[in-house]
Amino acid sequence: MASSIKGFSKWTKEEKLQWLAKTYFSESEEVIQLIKTYWNSDEDLQKLHDEFIENTLTNFYLPFGVAPNFLINGQSYTLPMVIEESSVVAAAAKAAKFWSERGGFTAEVLNTEKIGQVHFTYKGNAEKLERFIDAIQDQFYSDTEALTQNMRKRGGGILKIELRNKTQLLENYYQLHVTFDTKDSMGANFINSCLEQIASTLKLAVLQYEPFTAEEKELEVVMSILSNYVPNCVVRASVSCAVADLASAEITNPQEFVDKFVQAVRIAEVEPFRAVTHNKGIMNGVDALVLATGNDFRAVEAGVHAYASKEGTYSSLSHAKVENGIFTFWVDLPLALGTVGGLTSLHPMVKVALKLLGNPNAETLMQIVAVAGLAQNFGALKSLTTTGIQQGHMKMHLKNILNQFEATDDERKNAILHFEKNIVSHSAVVELLESLRK
Ligand code: MEV
């Protein structure tokens, strides 16, 4: 077994690189050169990126693209998208254009509450615990005053601190379930700092509470942490138009189109295997914007999928209906996003992305992100229920295959022309290149 390395984080970048290359790669010099190719020539900029995490060796590129023509609540936007999947930006732009000619997208924030919890064990009388928590409510607020001062000035802060008895689920398990409004910040640090202070107040007050027996005073805090499940921080995005108005070059029979489209959504509502892929398509749009705007995509993913299971079975996040000849398609997404703090003021490209969106507040960003998810879902379902997904996917993928085989400009031109009339597949591209290279 390899011996563990001591003090690795304190080594210089060069030392780490040398060690890594020599330990894991036979062509160590080539690997080092490749890794260095991705360094930014601006040393200050590189240092900024290096310091985001520990043990940074280099940068890892993802494309930053834009999807224009998004009309959201009457305002037009070009969306910044960071994603590696070839068809996502094209699909977003296409859906945006389609709906911009049919009234655009509507989005509204339904609520903005965030949650954090202090998990603790207590072996004693539950009613006595309730009286104790009631008695120290004010103390929780006064002890967190210094932490919440700025947030309160911005209209946010701690909204509610509730005792929840969870002993039916786990012996002696209780929690303080705390509700927050974190305004334009995602709020993770704010929430966690408040929770740790609330836990300290709890631990101290329990010792001083006279009605408690010695055993009851043994109340133990297990942990204090925000929850990434935010079912009360939800935004709704929707599109709607008369069925007949869906007619386009691609949709020649709008009634047939909506019947199949609505059926596809119903399938995702009742069938978890389909729902997961359906929602993955929504997240193609959501994550691309969450990344571009420097938000925490793991938090968003975890919260969204938990929300998709809120009825006990994993289900579609989007819904569709036709009523009185009007087609409506919408999505509800729990999104804990920030436009201040974190990477938003640090990463230069995040600043560009936010500026491109008009420096939105968190609620507006929630709306834009939900729209990106809905647009992506519309694009996917439209393809799936008509031409199938591969036609568009493989057209986009063609460029990747050509890159893989280092096609020349002439070969590229030939290939693009050829595949306008022929089906793209990996082997078909290889065959064409071989025949061109003969
Ligand atoms: C691919 O990234 C996303 C889709 O599979 C979504 C869907 O099936 O709805 C096309």
Tab-separated table of C-alpha atoms and ligand atoms in Angstrom:
chain	number	residue	atom	x	y	z
A	1	MET	CA	0.000	0.000	0.000
A	2	ALA	CA	1.283	3.481	-0.896
A	3	SER	CA	2.414	5.471	2.130
A	4	SER	CA	0.391	8.598	2.845
A	5	ILE	CA	1.848	11.991	1.914
A	6	LYS	CA	2.514	14.499	4.653
A	7	GLY	CA	1.911	18.227	4.321
A	8	PHE	CA	0.873	17.987	0.644
A	9	SER	CA	-1.219	21.151	0.737
A	10	LYS	CA	1.871	23.126	1.794
A	11	TRP	CA	3.990	22.009	-1.180
A	12	THR	CA	4.431	24.484	-4.027
A	13	LYS	CA	2.386	24.004	-7.161
A	14	GLU	CA	5.515	22.870	-9.015
A	15	GLU	CA	6.319	20.272	-6.349
A	16	LYS	CA	2.775	18.924	-6.475
A	17	LEU	CA	2.907	18.712	-10.265
A	18	GLN	CA	6.246	16.911	-10.299
A	19	TRP	CA	5.060	14.429	-7.708
A	20	LEU	CA	1.774	13.787	-9.504
A	21	ALA	CA	3.378	13.340	-12.909
A	22	LYS	CA	6.110	11.035	-11.651
A	23	THR	CA	3.775	8.946	-9.503
A	24	TYR	CA	0.942	8.416	-11.962
A	25	PHE	CA	2.181	9.026	-15.515
A	26	SER	CA	4.888	7.347	-17.550
A	27	GLU	CA	5.201	10.374	-19.863
A	28	SER	CA	5.543	12.742	-16.931
A	29	GLU	CA	7.076	15.701	-18.824
A	30	GLU	CA	4.286	15.670	-21.416
A	31	VAL	CA	1.610	15.624	-18.740
A	32	ILE	CA	3.230	18.522	-16.923
A	33	GLN	CA	3.387	20.498	-20.177
A	34	LEU	CA	-0.262	19.778	-20.939
A	35	ILE	CA	-1.364	20.808	-17.470
A	36	LYS	CA	0.637	24.029	-17.782
A	37	THR	CA	-0.962	24.807	-21.155
A	38	TYR	CA	-4.134	25.494	-19.204
A	39	TRP	CA	-2.507	28.039	-16.888
A	40	ASN	CA	-3.564	31.603	-17.469
A	41	SER	CA	-0.758	33.895	-18.585
A	42	ASP	CA	-2.119	36.611	-16.292
A	43	GLU	CA	-0.533	35.555	-12.996
A	44	ASP	CA	-2.963	37.497	-10.816
A	45	LEU	CA	-5.933	35.919	-12.530
A	46	GLN	CA	-4.368	32.483	-12.158
A	47	LYS	CA	-3.731	33.123	-8.454
A	48	LEU	CA	-7.370	34.113	-7.986
A	49	HIS	CA	-8.505	30.806	-9.483
A	50	ASP	CA	-5.845	28.823	-7.621
A	51	GLU	CA	-7.191	30.086	-4.334
A	52	PHE	CA	-10.800	28.993	-4.884
A	53	ILE	CA	-9.862	25.517	-3.674
A	54	GLU	CA	-6.945	23.632	-2.141
A	55	ASN	CA	-4.206	21.945	-4.208
A	56	THR	CA	-5.121	23.643	-7.501
A	57	LEU	CA	-2.845	22.498	-10.306
A	58	THR	CA	-4.453	24.083	-13.323
A	59	ASN	CA	-7.801	25.148	-14.827
A	60	PHE	CA	-10.405	22.888	-16.368
A	61	TYR	CA	-12.262	24.455	-19.283
A	62	LEU	CA	-15.984	24.220	-19.878
A	63	PRO	CA	-17.559	26.163	-22.741
A	64	PHE	CA	-19.298	29.429	-21.836
A	65	GLY	CA	-22.004	29.970	-24.483
A	66	VAL	CA	-25.017	32.231	-24.837
A	67	ALA	CA	-28.625	31.642	-25.849
A	68	PRO	CA	-30.332	34.797	-27.177
A	69	ASN	CA	-34.023	35.683	-27.718
A	70	PHE	CA	-35.378	34.824	-24.288
A	71	LEU	CA	-38.448	36.935	-23.578
A	72	ILE	CA	-39.195	36.659	-19.843
A	73	ASN	CA	-42.010	38.679	-18.241
A	74	GLY	CA	-41.834	41.037	-21.223
A	75	GLN	CA	-38.100	41.644	-20.931
A	76	SER	CA	-35.612	40.254	-23.394
A	77	TYR	CA	-32.511	38.366	-22.226
A	78	THR	CA	-29.487	36.593	-23.621
A	79	LEU	CA	-28.691	33.731	-21.263
A	80	PRO	CA	-25.115	32.761	-20.336
A	81	MET	CA	-24.721	28.977	-20.254
A	82	VAL	CA	-21.781	26.904	-19.048
A	83	ILE	CA	-22.135	23.321	-20.238
A	84	GLU	CA	-20.252	20.626	-22.124
A	85	GLU	CA	-23.220	18.840	-23.755
A	86	SER	CA	-23.220	19.790	-27.436
A	87	SER	CA	-26.949	20.272	-28.071
A	88	VAL	CA	-28.047	22.164	-24.947
A	89	VAL	CA	-27.357	25.789	-25.932
A	90	ALA	CA	-28.724	25.219	-29.443
A	91	ALA	CA	-31.927	23.723	-28.007
A	92	ALA	CA	-32.320	26.603	-25.536
A	93	ALA	CA	-31.864	29.213	-28.248
A	94	LYS	CA	-34.348	27.433	-30.508
A	95	ALA	CA	-37.010	27.173	-27.776
A	96	ALA	CA	-36.422	30.820	-26.823
A	97	LYS	CA	-36.990	31.966	-30.406
A	98	PHE	CA	-40.101	29.790	-30.739
A	99	TRP	CA	-41.701	31.230	-27.588
A	100	SER	CA	-40.556	34.801	-28.219
A	101	GLU	CA	-42.931	34.686	-31.209
A	102	ARG	CA	-45.759	33.434	-28.948
A	103	GLY	CA	-45.726	35.874	-26.027
A	104	GLY	CA	-42.562	34.676	-24.316
A	105	PHE	CA	-42.121	33.089	-20.907
A	106	THR	CA	-43.819	34.088	-17.676
A	107	ALA	CA	-42.097	33.514	-14.343
A	108	GLU	CA	-43.044	34.200	-10.748
A	109	VAL	CA	-41.372	33.492	-7.441
A	110	LEU	CA	-43.870	31.711	-5.176
A	111	ASN	CA	-41.834	31.952	-1.945
A	112	THR	CA	-38.237	32.406	-0.746
A	113	GLU	CA	-37.770	30.601	2.565
A	114	LYS	CA	-34.569	28.715	3.356
A	115	ILE	CA	-34.211	26.089	6.064
A	116	GLY	CA	-31.551	25.127	8.594
A	117	GLN	CA	-31.642	22.679	11.474
A	118	VAL	CA	-29.986	22.039	14.808
A	119	HIS	CA	-30.250	18.277	15.361
A	120	PHE	CA	-30.076	17.142	18.981
A	121	THR	CA	-30.905	14.299	21.340
A	122	TYR	CA	-32.818	14.715	24.603
A	123	LYS	CA	-33.895	12.042	27.044
A	124	GLY	CA	-36.695	13.525	29.050
A	125	ASN	CA	-40.154	14.955	29.212
A	126	ALA	CA	-41.168	16.346	25.795
A	127	GLU	CA	-43.527	18.994	27.180
A	128	LYS	CA	-40.823	20.277	29.501
A	129	LEU	CA	-38.548	20.615	26.471
A	130	GLU	CA	-41.248	22.595	24.656
A	131	ARG	CA	-41.588	24.989	27.614
A	132	PHE	CA	-37.817	25.379	27.729
A	133	ILE	CA	-37.522	26.207	24.004
A	134	ASP	CA	-40.394	28.730	24.364
A	135	ALA	CA	-38.621	30.304	27.312
A	136	ILE	CA	-35.340	30.795	25.432
A	137	GLN	CA	-36.785	31.946	22.075
A	138	ASP	CA	-35.783	35.573	22.702
A	139	GLN	CA	-32.307	34.464	23.712
A	140	PHE	CA	-31.853	32.746	20.318
A	141	TYR	CA	-32.650	36.011	18.564
A	142	SER	CA	-30.565	38.240	20.813
A	143	ASP	CA	-27.523	35.943	20.692
A	144	THR	CA	-27.633	35.948	16.875
A	145	GLU	CA	-28.169	39.710	16.597
A	146	ALA	CA	-24.587	40.488	15.598
A	147	LEU	CA	-24.712	37.825	12.888
A	148	THR	CA	-28.111	38.848	11.522
A	149	GLN	CA	-27.660	42.628	11.727
A	150	ASN	CA	-26.732	43.178	8.062
A	151	MET	CA	-29.233	40.671	6.756
A	152	ARG	CA	-31.997	42.331	8.821
A	153	LYS	CA	-31.047	45.701	7.305
A	154	ARG	CA	-31.640	44.119	3.881
A	155	GLY	CA	-35.051	42.851	5.051
A	156	GLY	CA	-34.036	39.260	5.763
A	157	GLY	CA	-32.936	37.265	8.791
A	158	ILE	CA	-34.299	34.480	10.967
A	159	LEU	CA	-38.048	34.098	10.459
A	160	LYS	CA	-38.950	31.250	12.793
A	161	ILE	CA	-37.333	28.811	15.230
A	162	GLU	CA	-39.492	25.750	15.833
A	163	LEU	CA	-38.964	22.715	18.015
A	164	ARG	CA	-39.736	19.499	16.130
A	165	ASN	CA	-40.199	16.209	17.927
A	166	LYS	CA	-38.771	13.429	15.744
A	167	THR	CA	-38.772	10.687	18.368
A	168	GLN	CA	-41.274	8.638	16.316
A	169	LEU	CA	-38.529	8.303	13.688
A	170	LEU	CA	-35.496	7.984	15.937
A	171	GLU	CA	-35.267	7.566	19.686
A	172	ASN	CA	-34.596	10.828	21.585
A	173	TYR	CA	-34.208	12.797	18.338
A	174	TYR	CA	-35.416	16.407	18.228
A	175	GLN	CA	-34.536	19.375	16.095
A	176	LEU	CA	-34.740	23.112	15.963
A	177	HIS	CA	-36.154	23.739	12.526
A	178	VAL	CA	-35.150	27.277	11.594
A	179	THR	CA	-36.593	29.304	8.731
A	180	PHE	CA	-34.552	32.071	7.101
A	181	ASP	CA	-34.902	34.775	4.490
A	182	THR	CA	-31.452	35.367	3.016
A	183	LYS	CA	-32.502	37.981	0.411
A	184	ASP	CA	-30.016	38.136	-2.495
A	185	SER	CA	-27.480	35.718	-1.054
A	186	MET	CA	-27.748	31.958	-1.307
A	187	GLY	CA	-27.137	32.192	2.413
A	188	ALA	CA	-25.253	28.998	3.229
A	189	ASN	CA	-22.605	30.706	5.381
A	190	PHE	CA	-25.125	33.012	7.015
A	191	ILE	CA	-27.466	30.132	7.866
A	192	ASN	CA	-24.698	27.877	9.181
A	193	SER	CA	-23.223	30.631	11.361
A	194	CYS	CA	-26.656	31.416	12.822
A	195	LEU	CA	-27.334	27.715	13.457
A	196	GLU	CA	-24.028	27.218	15.256
A	197	GLN	CA	-24.812	30.215	17.467
A	198	ILE	CA	-28.321	28.876	18.149
A	199	ALA	CA	-26.777	25.525	19.093
A	200	SER	CA	-24.373	27.266	21.523
A	201	THR	CA	-27.244	29.174	23.099
A	202	LEU	CA	-29.178	25.926	23.437
A	203	LYS	CA	-26.257	24.086	25.086
A	204	LEU	CA	-25.635	26.867	27.582
A	205	ALA	CA	-29.269	27.548	28.425
A	206	VAL	CA	-30.015	23.896	29.039
A	207	LEU	CA	-27.496	23.809	31.886
A	208	GLN	CA	-29.050	26.875	33.495
A	209	TYR	CA	-32.690	25.763	33.174
A	210	GLU	CA	-33.739	24.872	36.679
A	211	PRO	CA	-36.789	22.669	35.939
A	212	PHE	CA	-34.560	20.166	34.091
A	213	THR	CA	-33.292	17.059	35.857
A	214	ALA	CA	-29.620	16.090	35.550
A	215	GLU	CA	-30.521	13.626	32.774
A	216	GLU	CA	-32.519	16.258	30.869
A	217	LYS	CA	-29.545	18.587	31.068
A	218	GLU	CA	-27.597	15.990	29.097
A	219	LEU	CA	-29.287	17.266	25.933
A	220	GLU	CA	-26.696	16.792	23.185
A	221	VAL	CA	-26.344	18.742	19.949
A	222	VAL	CA	-25.426	16.297	17.146
A	223	MET	CA	-24.976	18.850	14.343
A	224	SER	CA	-26.109	22.201	12.975
A	225	ILE	CA	-26.451	22.640	9.219
A	226	LEU	CA	-28.599	24.208	6.532
A	227	SER	CA	-30.891	22.006	4.478
A	228	ASN	CA	-30.546	21.981	0.703
A	229	TYR	CA	-34.190	20.942	0.541
A	230	VAL	CA	-36.037	24.215	-0.032
A	231	PRO	CA	-39.666	23.342	-0.829
A	232	ASN	CA	-40.673	26.868	0.189
A	233	CYS	CA	-38.213	28.640	-2.089
A	234	VAL	CA	-39.998	27.901	-5.322
A	235	VAL	CA	-40.244	29.630	-8.680
A	236	ARG	CA	-42.761	28.861	-11.426
A	237	ALA	CA	-41.976	29.373	-15.118
A	238	SER	CA	-44.597	28.882	-17.788
A	239	VAL	CA	-45.518	29.321	-21.426
A	240	SER	CA	-48.992	29.440	-22.868
A	241	CYS	CA	-50.689	30.015	-26.213
A	242	ALA	CA	-53.652	28.917	-28.280
A	243	VAL	CA	-53.075	25.427	-29.658
A	244	ALA	CA	-53.476	26.717	-33.206
A	245	ASP	CA	-50.680	29.261	-32.605
A	246	LEU	CA	-48.183	26.441	-32.099
A	247	ALA	CA	-48.167	25.946	-35.860
A	248	SER	CA	-44.693	26.390	-37.345
A	249	ALA	CA	-42.495	24.978	-40.088
A	250	GLU	CA	-41.887	21.970	-37.827
A	251	ILE	CA	-45.349	21.719	-36.222
A	252	THR	CA	-47.724	21.263	-39.108
A	253	ASN	CA	-50.536	19.742	-37.047
A	254	PRO	CA	-50.662	21.618	-33.703
A	255	GLN	CA	-53.472	19.511	-32.204
A	256	GLU	CA	-51.615	16.280	-32.879
A	257	PHE	CA	-48.458	17.904	-31.493
A	258	VAL	CA	-50.004	18.995	-28.169
A	259	ASP	CA	-51.819	15.691	-27.674
A	260	LYS	CA	-48.527	13.827	-27.901
A	261	PHE	CA	-46.633	16.493	-25.935
A	262	VAL	CA	-49.099	16.451	-23.037
A	263	GLN	CA	-49.044	12.645	-23.064
A	264	ALA	CA	-45.227	12.721	-22.846
A	265	VAL	CA	-45.461	14.951	-19.766
A	266	ARG	CA	-48.099	12.654	-18.208
A	267	ILE	CA	-45.753	9.699	-18.698
A	268	ALA	CA	-43.014	11.570	-16.812
A	269	GLU	CA	-45.549	12.380	-14.061
A	270	VAL	CA	-46.370	8.719	-13.414
A	271	GLU	CA	-43.237	6.804	-14.424
A	272	PRO	CA	-40.027	7.370	-12.410
A	273	PHE	CA	-37.649	5.916	-15.028
A	274	ARG	CA	-38.904	8.457	-17.546
A	275	ALA	CA	-39.246	11.215	-14.914
A	276	VAL	CA	-35.540	11.071	-14.073
A	277	THR	CA	-34.512	11.603	-17.712
A	278	HIS	CA	-37.240	14.190	-18.260
A	279	ASN	CA	-35.992	16.138	-15.221
A	280	LYS	CA	-32.368	15.659	-16.312
A	281	GLY	CA	-33.318	17.551	-19.458
A	282	ILE	CA	-34.721	20.384	-17.314
A	283	MET	CA	-31.495	20.419	-15.313
A	284	ASN	CA	-29.468	20.752	-18.544
A	285	GLY	CA	-30.790	24.312	-18.719
A	286	VAL	CA	-30.832	24.979	-14.982
A	287	ASP	CA	-27.290	23.791	-14.255
A	288	ALA	CA	-25.806	25.658	-17.223
A	289	LEU	CA	-27.096	28.933	-15.772
A	290	VAL	CA	-26.389	28.010	-12.176
A	291	LEU	CA	-22.761	27.359	-13.139
A	292	ALA	CA	-22.430	30.487	-15.271
A	293	THR	CA	-23.725	32.629	-12.407
A	294	GLY	CA	-21.379	31.072	-9.840
A	295	ASN	CA	-24.054	29.282	-7.861
A	296	ASP	CA	-23.861	25.911	-6.134
A	297	PHE	CA	-25.136	23.357	-8.652
A	298	ARG	CA	-24.824	20.440	-6.207
A	299	ALA	CA	-27.141	22.200	-3.769
A	300	VAL	CA	-29.608	22.969	-6.546
A	301	GLU	CA	-29.510	19.410	-7.916
A	302	ALA	CA	-30.009	17.836	-4.462
A	303	GLY	CA	-32.916	20.156	-3.630
A	304	VAL	CA	-34.635	19.840	-6.985
A	305	HIS	CA	-34.631	16.037	-7.019
A	306	ALA	CA	-35.867	15.866	-3.431
A	307	TYR	CA	-38.700	18.180	-4.498
A	308	ALA	CA	-39.476	15.894	-7.437
A	309	SER	CA	-40.131	13.142	-4.864
A	310	LYS	CA	-42.225	15.202	-2.476
A	311	GLU	CA	-45.388	13.143	-3.083
A	312	GLY	CA	-43.536	9.920	-2.219
A	313	THR	CA	-42.703	8.873	-5.798
A	314	TYR	CA	-40.161	10.545	-8.063
A	315	SER	CA	-42.128	12.526	-10.646
A	316	SER	CA	-41.943	15.167	-13.357
A	317	LEU	CA	-41.071	18.709	-12.320
A	318	SER	CA	-42.982	20.100	-15.291
A	319	HIS	CA	-46.653	19.834	-16.179
A	320	ALA	CA	-48.778	20.520	-19.250
A	321	LYS	CA	-52.447	20.927	-20.038
A	322	VAL	CA	-54.839	22.035	-22.750
A	323	GLU	CA	-57.940	23.880	-21.567
A	324	ASN	CA	-60.412	25.642	-23.862
A	325	GLY	CA	-57.968	25.413	-26.736
A	326	ILE	CA	-55.123	26.956	-24.724
A	327	PHE	CA	-51.910	25.002	-24.255
A	328	THR	CA	-50.038	25.695	-20.992
A	329	PHE	CA	-46.704	24.206	-20.001
A	330	TRP	CA	-45.033	25.009	-16.688
A	331	VAL	CA	-42.381	23.978	-14.193
A	332	ASP	CA	-42.047	24.539	-10.455
A	333	LEU	CA	-38.475	24.511	-9.186
A	334	PRO	CA	-37.063	24.995	-5.699
A	335	LEU	CA	-33.983	27.150	-6.288
A	336	ALA	CA	-31.725	28.523	-3.560
A	337	LEU	CA	-29.689	31.016	-5.569
A	338	GLY	CA	-27.609	34.057	-4.793
A	339	THR	CA	-26.497	37.102	-6.727
A	340	VAL	CA	-24.260	38.452	-3.962
A	341	GLY	CA	-21.526	36.708	-1.979
A	342	GLY	CA	-19.664	33.516	-2.836
A	343	LEU	CA	-18.191	33.336	-6.337
A	344	THR	CA	-20.508	36.085	-7.621
A	345	SER	CA	-18.088	38.846	-6.712
A	346	LEU	CA	-14.890	36.812	-7.254
A	347	HIS	CA	-15.014	34.958	-10.552
A	348	PRO	CA	-14.521	37.398	-13.459
A	349	MET	CA	-16.684	35.326	-15.850
A	350	VAL	CA	-19.458	35.084	-13.260
A	351	LYS	CA	-19.432	38.873	-13.086
A	352	VAL	CA	-19.758	38.983	-16.894
A	353	ALA	CA	-22.649	36.488	-16.775
A	354	LEU	CA	-24.495	38.487	-14.124
A	355	LYS	CA	-23.931	41.740	-15.983
A	356	LEU	CA	-25.250	40.131	-19.168
A	357	LEU	CA	-28.432	39.383	-17.214
A	358	GLY	CA	-28.643	43.005	-16.014
A	359	ASN	CA	-27.250	42.240	-12.538
A	360	PRO	CA	-30.480	40.595	-11.357
A	361	ASN	CA	-31.487	40.154	-7.738
A	362	ALA	CA	-31.876	36.582	-6.472
A	363	GLU	CA	-35.610	36.428	-7.271
A	364	THR	CA	-35.092	37.547	-10.867
A	365	LEU	CA	-32.272	35.041	-11.245
A	366	MET	CA	-34.587	32.301	-9.928
A	367	GLN	CA	-37.070	33.257	-12.661
A	368	ILE	CA	-34.452	33.253	-15.408
A	369	VAL	CA	-33.027	29.897	-14.323
A	370	ALA	CA	-36.470	28.275	-14.154
A	371	VAL	CA	-37.206	29.568	-17.651
A	372	ALA	CA	-33.961	28.014	-18.918
A	373	GLY	CA	-35.118	24.690	-17.443
A	374	LEU	CA	-38.558	24.950	-19.027
A	375	ALA	CA	-37.127	25.957	-22.417
A	376	GLN	CA	-34.801	22.971	-22.355
A	377	ASN	CA	-37.634	20.633	-21.419
A	378	PHE	CA	-39.823	22.056	-24.193
A	379	GLY	CA	-37.040	21.564	-26.735
A	380	ALA	CA	-36.388	17.983	-25.623
A	381	LEU	CA	-40.069	16.970	-25.615
A	382	LYS	CA	-40.685	18.659	-28.956
A	383	SER	CA	-37.876	16.641	-30.536
A	384	LEU	CA	-38.720	13.421	-28.723
A	385	THR	CA	-42.370	13.469	-29.763
A	386	THR	CA	-41.671	14.467	-33.376
A	387	THR	CA	-38.358	13.772	-35.117
A	388	GLY	CA	-36.660	11.952	-32.232
A	389	ILE	CA	-33.709	13.353	-30.320
A	390	GLN	CA	-30.824	11.898	-32.320
A	391	GLN	CA	-31.236	14.020	-35.431
A	392	GLY	CA	-30.392	17.249	-33.605
A	393	HIS	CA	-27.955	15.621	-31.183
A	394	MET	CA	-25.870	13.961	-33.857
A	395	LYS	CA	-25.768	17.122	-35.996
A	396	MET	CA	-24.188	18.887	-33.017
A	397	HIS	CA	-22.042	15.884	-32.220
A	398	LEU	CA	-20.690	15.849	-35.789
A	399	LYS	CA	-18.274	18.654	-34.876
A	400	ASN	CA	-16.947	16.647	-31.931
A	401	ILE	CA	-16.356	13.588	-34.122
A	402	LEU	CA	-14.618	15.722	-36.758
A	403	ASN	CA	-12.400	17.210	-34.047
A	404	GLN	CA	-11.604	13.748	-32.752
A	405	PHE	CA	-10.267	12.806	-36.205
A	406	GLU	CA	-8.539	16.171	-36.679
A	407	ALA	CA	-10.495	16.907	-39.855
A	408	THR	CA	-9.116	19.665	-42.084
A	409	ASP	CA	-11.244	22.693	-43.046
A	410	ASP	CA	-12.013	21.113	-46.412
A	411	GLU	CA	-13.019	17.813	-44.837
A	412	ARG	CA	-15.286	19.681	-42.427
A	413	LYS	CA	-17.034	21.557	-45.242
A	414	ASN	CA	-17.516	18.305	-47.116
A	415	ALA	CA	-18.853	16.525	-44.052
A	416	ILE	CA	-21.323	19.272	-43.146
A	417	LEU	CA	-22.673	19.272	-46.706
A	418	HIS	CA	-22.843	15.474	-46.812
A	419	PHE	CA	-24.690	15.164	-43.475
A	420	GLU	CA	-27.332	17.696	-44.407
A	421	LYS	CA	-28.892	14.848	-46.364
A	422	ASN	CA	-27.522	11.787	-44.526
A	423	ILE	CA	-27.896	10.428	-41.002
A	424	VAL	CA	-24.946	11.232	-38.729
A	425	SER	CA	-23.362	8.318	-36.909
A	426	HIS	CA	-19.838	7.777	-35.652
A	427	SER	CA	-19.160	5.091	-38.268
A	428	ALA	CA	-20.707	7.157	-41.096
A	429	VAL	CA	-18.359	10.066	-40.266
A	430	VAL	CA	-15.347	7.735	-40.142
A	431	GLU	CA	-16.354	6.213	-43.492
A	432	LEU	CA	-16.720	9.635	-45.091
A	433	LEU	CA	-13.361	10.812	-43.770
A	434	GLU	CA	-11.700	7.631	-45.024
A	435	SER	CA	-13.163	8.095	-48.489
A	436	LEU	CA	-12.098	11.779	-48.528
A	437	ARG	CA	-8.588	10.863	-47.424
A	438	LYS	CA	-8.060	8.175	-50.086
B	1	MEV	C1	-30.325	14.767	-22.773
B	1	MEV	O1	-29.269	15.449	-22.156
B	1	MEV	C2	-31.645	15.194	-22.200
B	1	MEV	C3	-32.868	14.433	-22.707
B	1	MEV	O2	-32.671	13.029	-22.545
B	1	MEV	C4	-34.043	14.910	-21.917
B	1	MEV	C5	-35.320	14.128	-22.141
B	1	MEV	O3	-35.263	12.933	-22.485
B	1	MEV	O4	-36.392	14.720	-21.915
B	1	MEV	C6	-33.061	14.657	-24.174
